[in-house]
C-alpha positions as YAML, in Angstrom:
chain: A
units: angstrom
residues:
- id: 1
  name: SER
  ca: [-5.23, -16.41, 4.82]
- id: 2
  name: ALA
  ca: [-7.03, -14.98, 8.03]
- id: 3
  name: ILE
  ca: [-8.07, -18.45, 9.14]
- id: 4
  name: LEU
  ca: [-4.65, -19.62, 8.70]
- id: 5
  name: ASN
  ca: [-3.34, -16.62, 10.46]
- id: 6
  name: TYR
  ca: [-5.61, -17.25, 13.46]
- id: 7
  name: MET
  ca: [-4.79, -20.93, 13.34]
- id: 8
  name: CYS
  ca: [-1.23, -19.84, 14.22]
- id: 9
  name: VAL
  ca: [-1.94, -17.53, 16.72]
- id: 10
  name: TYR
  ca: [-4.05, -19.94, 18.86]
- id: 11
  name: SER
  ca: [-1.44, -22.83, 18.25]
- id: 12
  name: ILE
  ca: [1.15, -20.56, 20.13]
- id: 13
  name: VAL
  ca: [-1.90, -19.72, 22.96]
- id: 14
  name: PHE
  ca: [-2.39, -23.48, 23.41]
- id: 15
  name: LEU
  ca: [1.14, -24.57, 23.37]
- id: 16
  name: LEU
  ca: [3.42, -22.03, 25.34]
- id: 17
  name: PRO
  ca: [1.85, -22.46, 28.72]
- id: 18
  name: PHE
  ca: [2.73, -26.35, 28.58]
- id: 19
  name: TYR
  ca: [6.22, -25.19, 27.56]
- id: 20
  name: LEU
  ca: [6.46, -22.55, 30.37]
- id: 21
  name: ILE
  ca: [4.62, -23.92, 33.25]
- id: 22
  name: GLN
  ca: [5.00, -27.87, 32.54]
- id: 23
  name: GLY
  ca: [8.14, -27.73, 30.87]
- id: 24
  name: ARG
  ca: [10.08, -24.98, 32.51]
- id: 25
  name: SER
  ca: [8.32, -24.66, 36.07]
- id: 26
  name: LEU
  ca: [7.36, -21.16, 35.94]
- id: 27
  name: ASN
  ca: [4.37, -20.14, 38.02]
- id: 28
  name: PRO
  ca: [1.38, -18.70, 36.12]
- id: 29
  name: ALA
  ca: [2.12, -15.36, 36.79]
- id: 30
  name: GLN
  ca: [5.53, -15.48, 35.47]
- id: 31
  name: ALA
  ca: [4.22, -17.38, 32.28]
- id: 32
  name: GLY
  ca: [1.80, -14.80, 31.87]
- id: 33
  name: LEU
  ca: [3.97, -11.77, 31.96]
- id: 34
  name: LEU
  ca: [6.38, -13.52, 29.58]
- id: 35
  name: LEU
  ca: [3.39, -13.96, 27.26]
- id: 36
  name: THR
  ca: [2.81, -10.24, 27.07]
- id: 37
  name: ALA
  ca: [5.68, -10.05, 24.49]
- id: 38
  name: GLN
  ca: [3.43, -11.10, 21.65]
- id: 39
  name: PRO
  ca: [0.48, -8.83, 22.10]
- id: 40
  name: LEU
  ca: [2.75, -5.74, 23.15]
- id: 41
  name: THR
  ca: [4.59, -6.09, 19.78]
- id: 42
  name: MET
  ca: [1.17, -6.84, 17.97]
- id: 43
  name: ALA
  ca: [-0.02, -3.36, 19.68]
- id: 44
  name: ILE
  ca: [3.24, -1.44, 18.06]
- id: 45
  name: ALA
  ca: [3.10, -3.24, 14.66]
- id: 46
  name: ALA
  ca: [-0.55, -3.03, 13.86]
- id: 47
  name: PRO
  ca: [-1.24, 0.92, 13.50]
- id: 48
  name: LEU
  ca: [2.11, 1.26, 11.65]
- id: 49
  name: SER
  ca: [1.26, -1.68, 9.05]
- id: 50
  name: GLY
  ca: [-2.43, -0.20, 8.73]
- id: 51
  name: ALA
  ca: [-0.97, 3.20, 7.59]
- id: 52
  name: LEU
  ca: [1.68, 1.62, 5.34]
- id: 53
  name: SER
  ca: [-1.30, -0.69, 3.61]
- id: 54
  name: ASP
  ca: [-3.24, 2.43, 3.09]
- id: 55
  name: ARG
  ca: [-0.47, 3.78, 0.90]
- id: 56
  name: ILE
  ca: [0.94, 0.52, -0.82]
- id: 57
  name: GLY
  ca: [-2.12, -1.88, -0.69]
- id: 58
  name: SER
  ca: [-2.42, -5.11, 1.45]
- id: 59
  name: ARG
  ca: [-0.71, -7.81, -0.41]
- id: 60
  name: LEU
  ca: [2.93, -6.93, 0.44]
- id: 61
  name: PRO
  ca: [2.37, -6.24, 4.44]
- id: 62
  name: GLY
  ca: [-0.21, -9.02, 4.44]
- id: 63
  name: THR
  ca: [2.41, -11.56, 2.87]
- id: 64
  name: LEU
  ca: [5.35, -10.13, 4.93]
- id: 65
  name: GLY
  ca: [3.64, -10.37, 8.05]
- id: 66
  name: MET
  ca: [2.61, -14.24, 7.60]
- id: 67
  name: VAL
  ca: [6.34, -15.08, 6.49]
- id: 68
  name: ILE
  ca: [7.50, -13.09, 9.70]
- id: 69
  name: LEU
  ca: [4.95, -15.38, 11.92]
- id: 70
  name: ALA
  ca: [6.53, -18.29, 10.34]
- id: 71
  name: ILE
  ca: [9.93, -17.04, 11.23]
- id: 72
  name: GLY
  ca: [8.83, -16.70, 14.70]
- id: 73
  name: LEU
  ca: [7.00, -19.94, 14.92]
- id: 74
  name: VAL
  ca: [10.49, -21.52, 13.81]
- id: 75
  name: VAL
  ca: [12.10, -19.69, 16.75]
- id: 76
  name: LEU
  ca: [9.68, -21.09, 19.25]
- id: 77
  name: SER
  ca: [10.31, -24.67, 17.59]
- id: 78
  name: GLN
  ca: [13.73, -24.42, 18.73]
- id: 79
  name: LEU
  ca: [13.00, -23.99, 22.60]
- id: 80
  name: GLY
  ca: [14.09, -26.78, 24.86]
- id: 81
  name: SER
  ca: [14.67, -27.59, 28.38]
- id: 82
  name: GLN
  ca: [17.79, -25.05, 28.95]
- id: 83
  name: SER
  ca: [16.63, -22.42, 26.48]
- id: 84
  name: PRO
  ca: [16.82, -18.84, 28.09]
- id: 85
  name: LEU
  ca: [13.61, -17.23, 28.47]
- id: 86
  name: SER
  ca: [14.69, -14.44, 26.67]
- id: 87
  name: SER
  ca: [14.54, -16.81, 23.52]
- id: 88
  name: VAL
  ca: [10.86, -17.26, 24.53]
- id: 89
  name: ALA
  ca: [10.46, -13.38, 24.37]
- id: 90
  name: VAL
  ca: [12.41, -13.15, 21.29]
- id: 91
  name: GLY
  ca: [10.23, -15.65, 19.39]
- id: 92
  name: LEU
  ca: [6.91, -14.36, 20.78]
- id: 93
  name: SER
  ca: [8.06, -10.71, 19.76]
- id: 94
  name: ILE
  ca: [8.74, -11.85, 16.19]
- id: 95
  name: CYS
  ca: [5.20, -13.62, 16.07]
- id: 96
  name: GLY
  ca: [3.88, -10.36, 17.35]
- id: 97
  name: LEU
  ca: [5.49, -8.41, 14.74]
- id: 98
  name: GLY
  ca: [4.27, -10.85, 12.11]
- id: 99
  name: ILE
  ca: [0.60, -10.95, 13.46]
- id: 100
  name: GLY
  ca: [0.38, -7.30, 13.89]
- id: 101
  name: ILE
  ca: [1.94, -6.61, 10.14]
- id: 102
  name: PHE
  ca: [-0.64, -8.94, 8.76]
- id: 103
  name: GLY
  ca: [-3.70, -8.04, 10.50]
- id: 104
  name: SER
  ca: [-4.27, -4.40, 9.64]
- id: 105
  name: PRO
  ca: [-4.06, -4.63, 6.13]
- id: 106
  name: ASN
  ca: [-6.02, -7.79, 5.76]
- id: 107
  name: SER
  ca: [-8.95, -6.30, 7.45]
- id: 108
  name: SER
  ca: [-8.53, -3.30, 5.42]
- id: 109
  name: ALA
  ca: [-8.39, -5.33, 2.24]
- id: 110
  name: LEU
  ca: [-11.51, -7.28, 3.39]
- id: 111
  name: MET
  ca: [-13.60, -4.27, 4.40]
- id: 112
  name: GLY
  ca: [-12.41, -2.25, 1.53]
- id: 113
  name: ALA
  ca: [-13.63, -5.14, -0.97]
- id: 114
  name: ALA
  ca: [-17.28, -4.89, 0.29]
- id: 115
  name: PRO
  ca: [-19.72, -2.25, -0.69]
- id: 116
  name: ARG
  ca: [-21.03, -0.06, 2.42]
- id: 117
  name: PRO
  ca: [-24.28, -1.87, 2.89]
- id: 118
  name: ARG
  ca: [-22.33, -5.17, 3.16]
- id: 119
  name: GLN
  ca: [-19.77, -4.24, 5.45]
- id: 120
  name: GLY
  ca: [-21.54, -5.68, 8.43]
- id: 121
  name: VAL
  ca: [-21.68, -8.97, 6.64]
- id: 122
  name: VAL
  ca: [-17.90, -8.66, 6.02]
- id: 123
  name: ALA
  ca: [-17.37, -8.14, 9.48]
- id: 124
  name: GLY
  ca: [-19.15, -11.16, 10.52]
- id: 125
  name: ILE
  ca: [-17.16, -13.30, 8.11]
- id: 126
  name: MET
  ca: [-13.90, -12.12, 9.71]
- id: 127
  name: ALA
  ca: [-15.31, -12.81, 13.28]
- id: 128
  name: THR
  ca: [-16.14, -16.40, 11.86]
- id: 129
  name: ALA
  ca: [-12.58, -16.54, 10.42]
- id: 130
  name: ARG
  ca: [-11.11, -15.89, 13.81]
- id: 131
  name: ASN
  ca: [-13.45, -18.41, 15.65]
- id: 132
  name: VAL
  ca: [-12.68, -21.15, 12.76]
- id: 133
  name: GLY
  ca: [-8.96, -20.32, 13.00]
- id: 134
  name: MET
  ca: [-9.35, -20.55, 16.81]
- id: 135
  name: VAL
  ca: [-10.96, -24.09, 16.69]
- id: 136
  name: LEU
  ca: [-8.58, -25.48, 13.87]
- id: 137
  name: GLY
  ca: [-5.42, -24.06, 15.69]
- id: 138
  name: VAL
  ca: [-6.13, -25.57, 18.99]
- id: 139
  name: GLY
  ca: [-7.46, -28.62, 17.68]
- id: 140
  name: LEU
  ca: [-4.29, -29.23, 15.13]
- id: 141
  name: ALA
  ca: [-1.72, -28.12, 17.90]
- id: 142
  name: GLY
  ca: [-3.62, -30.44, 20.60]
- id: 143
  name: ALA
  ca: [-3.60, -33.36, 18.19]
- id: 144
  name: ILE
  ca: [0.14, -33.04, 17.23]
- id: 145
  name: PHE
  ca: [1.16, -32.12, 20.62]
- id: 146
  name: THR
  ca: [-0.86, -35.19, 22.31]
- id: 147
  name: THR
  ca: [0.28, -37.74, 19.49]
- id: 148
  name: VAL
  ca: [3.95, -36.53, 19.80]
- id: 149
  name: LEU
  ca: [3.96, -36.54, 23.40]
- id: 150
  name: ALA
  ca: [2.31, -40.04, 23.61]
- id: 151
  name: ILE
  ca: [4.82, -41.53, 21.13]
- id: 152
  name: GLY
  ca: [7.86, -40.09, 23.16]
- id: 153
  name: GLN
  ca: [6.64, -41.04, 26.61]
- id: 154
  name: ASN
  ca: [6.02, -44.58, 25.11]
- id: 155
  name: SER
  ca: [9.62, -44.93, 23.89]
- id: 156
  name: GLY
  ca: [10.86, -43.52, 27.17]
- id: 157
  name: SER
  ca: [12.12, -40.08, 25.96]
- id: 158
  name: THR
  ca: [12.99, -37.66, 28.48]
- id: 159
  name: ASN
  ca: [12.39, -34.81, 26.11]
- id: 160
  name: ALA
  ca: [8.96, -35.99, 24.99]
- id: 161
  name: LEU
  ca: [7.26, -32.70, 26.09]
- id: 162
  name: PHE
  ca: [9.60, -30.53, 24.19]
- id: 163
  name: ASP
  ca: [9.58, -32.60, 21.05]
- id: 164
  name: ALA
  ca: [6.04, -32.54, 21.12]
- id: 165
  name: ILE
  ca: [5.81, -28.71, 21.39]
- id: 166
  name: ASN
  ca: [8.55, -28.25, 18.86]
- id: 167
  name: THR
  ca: [7.02, -30.39, 16.21]
- id: 168
  name: SER
  ca: [3.64, -28.70, 16.90]
- id: 169
  name: PHE
  ca: [5.21, -25.02, 16.20]
- id: 170
  name: LEU
  ca: [7.05, -26.48, 13.21]
- id: 171
  name: VAL
  ca: [3.57, -27.50, 11.76]
- id: 172
  name: ALA
  ca: [2.27, -24.17, 12.73]
- id: 173
  name: ALA
  ca: [5.27, -22.52, 10.82]
- id: 174
  name: GLY
  ca: [4.20, -24.44, 7.77]
- id: 175
  name: ILE
  ca: [0.62, -23.27, 7.99]
- id: 176
  name: ALA
  ca: [1.85, -19.58, 8.25]
- id: 177
  name: LEU
  ca: [3.97, -20.08, 4.79]
- id: 178
  name: VAL
  ca: [0.88, -21.51, 3.28]
- id: 179
  name: GLY
  ca: [-0.87, -18.41, 4.57]
- id: 180
  name: ALA
  ca: [1.88, -16.15, 3.15]
- id: 181
  name: PHE
  ca: [1.38, -17.80, -0.21]
- id: 182
  name: ILE
  ca: [-2.44, -17.36, 0.03]
- id: 183
  name: SER
  ca: [-2.10, -13.77, 0.92]
- id: 184
  name: SER
  ca: [0.43, -13.17, -2.12]
- id: 185
  name: LEU
  ca: [-2.25, -14.09, -4.49]
- id: 186
  name: ARG
  ca: [-4.49, -11.29, -3.40]
- id: 187
  name: GLY
  ca: [-5.04, -8.14, -5.50]
- id: 188
  name: THR
  ca: [-3.13, -5.12, -5.56]
- id: 189
  name: GLN
  ca: [-5.65, -2.86, -4.49]
- id: 190
  name: PRO
  ca: [-5.58, -1.12, -1.19]
...
C-alpha cells in the first residue's frame, strides 16, 4: 500500500505543474504557492493520525487515508480550463489529508512489526517503497498523459491537455482505491 500511495503522490507532483503552468498560464511562483496546499494539510493531519493509530491500530486510518486520497484525485480529475484555482487548492488539500492520514499509521505498522535489531532494514524497505512508488507514479502518469495528449492533439481537440491530465488523475484515483483495499487487509495490531 505504501508503494501505491507514493505512486499517487508523485502522479500529483508530475501532473499539476502541467495543469497550472501550461494549462492555466500561472507563473512558477504562483504554481508553487498553490501546490503548498497539499504538504500543509499533510503536516497537520500526519501527527493527529499517528496519535489515533497508536490507540486504534493502523488498519482503519491507513485505509481511510487511501480512500480520502482517491476522493482528492477524483476532485483533481475534474479540473478544466475555467475551474477556479480554489478547486485546485481544495483537491490538493483533500489529497494532503489522505496522504497525512495514511502515512503515520503505515510507518508505525511497518516499524512496529519488526524486531528492534531489524528496524534499520525496515526503514530501508520504506525508503525503497518511496523510491519505487515515485518511479512508477511518474512513469505511469507520464505514459498516460503523453498518450492521451497525443491522441487528443492528433484528433484536433482543443482540450487535449486537460483530457490527458484528467485521465491520469482518474487512473491514480483507481490506484489509491487498490491501495485502500490492500491497507484494509493488514492485521489489527497497532
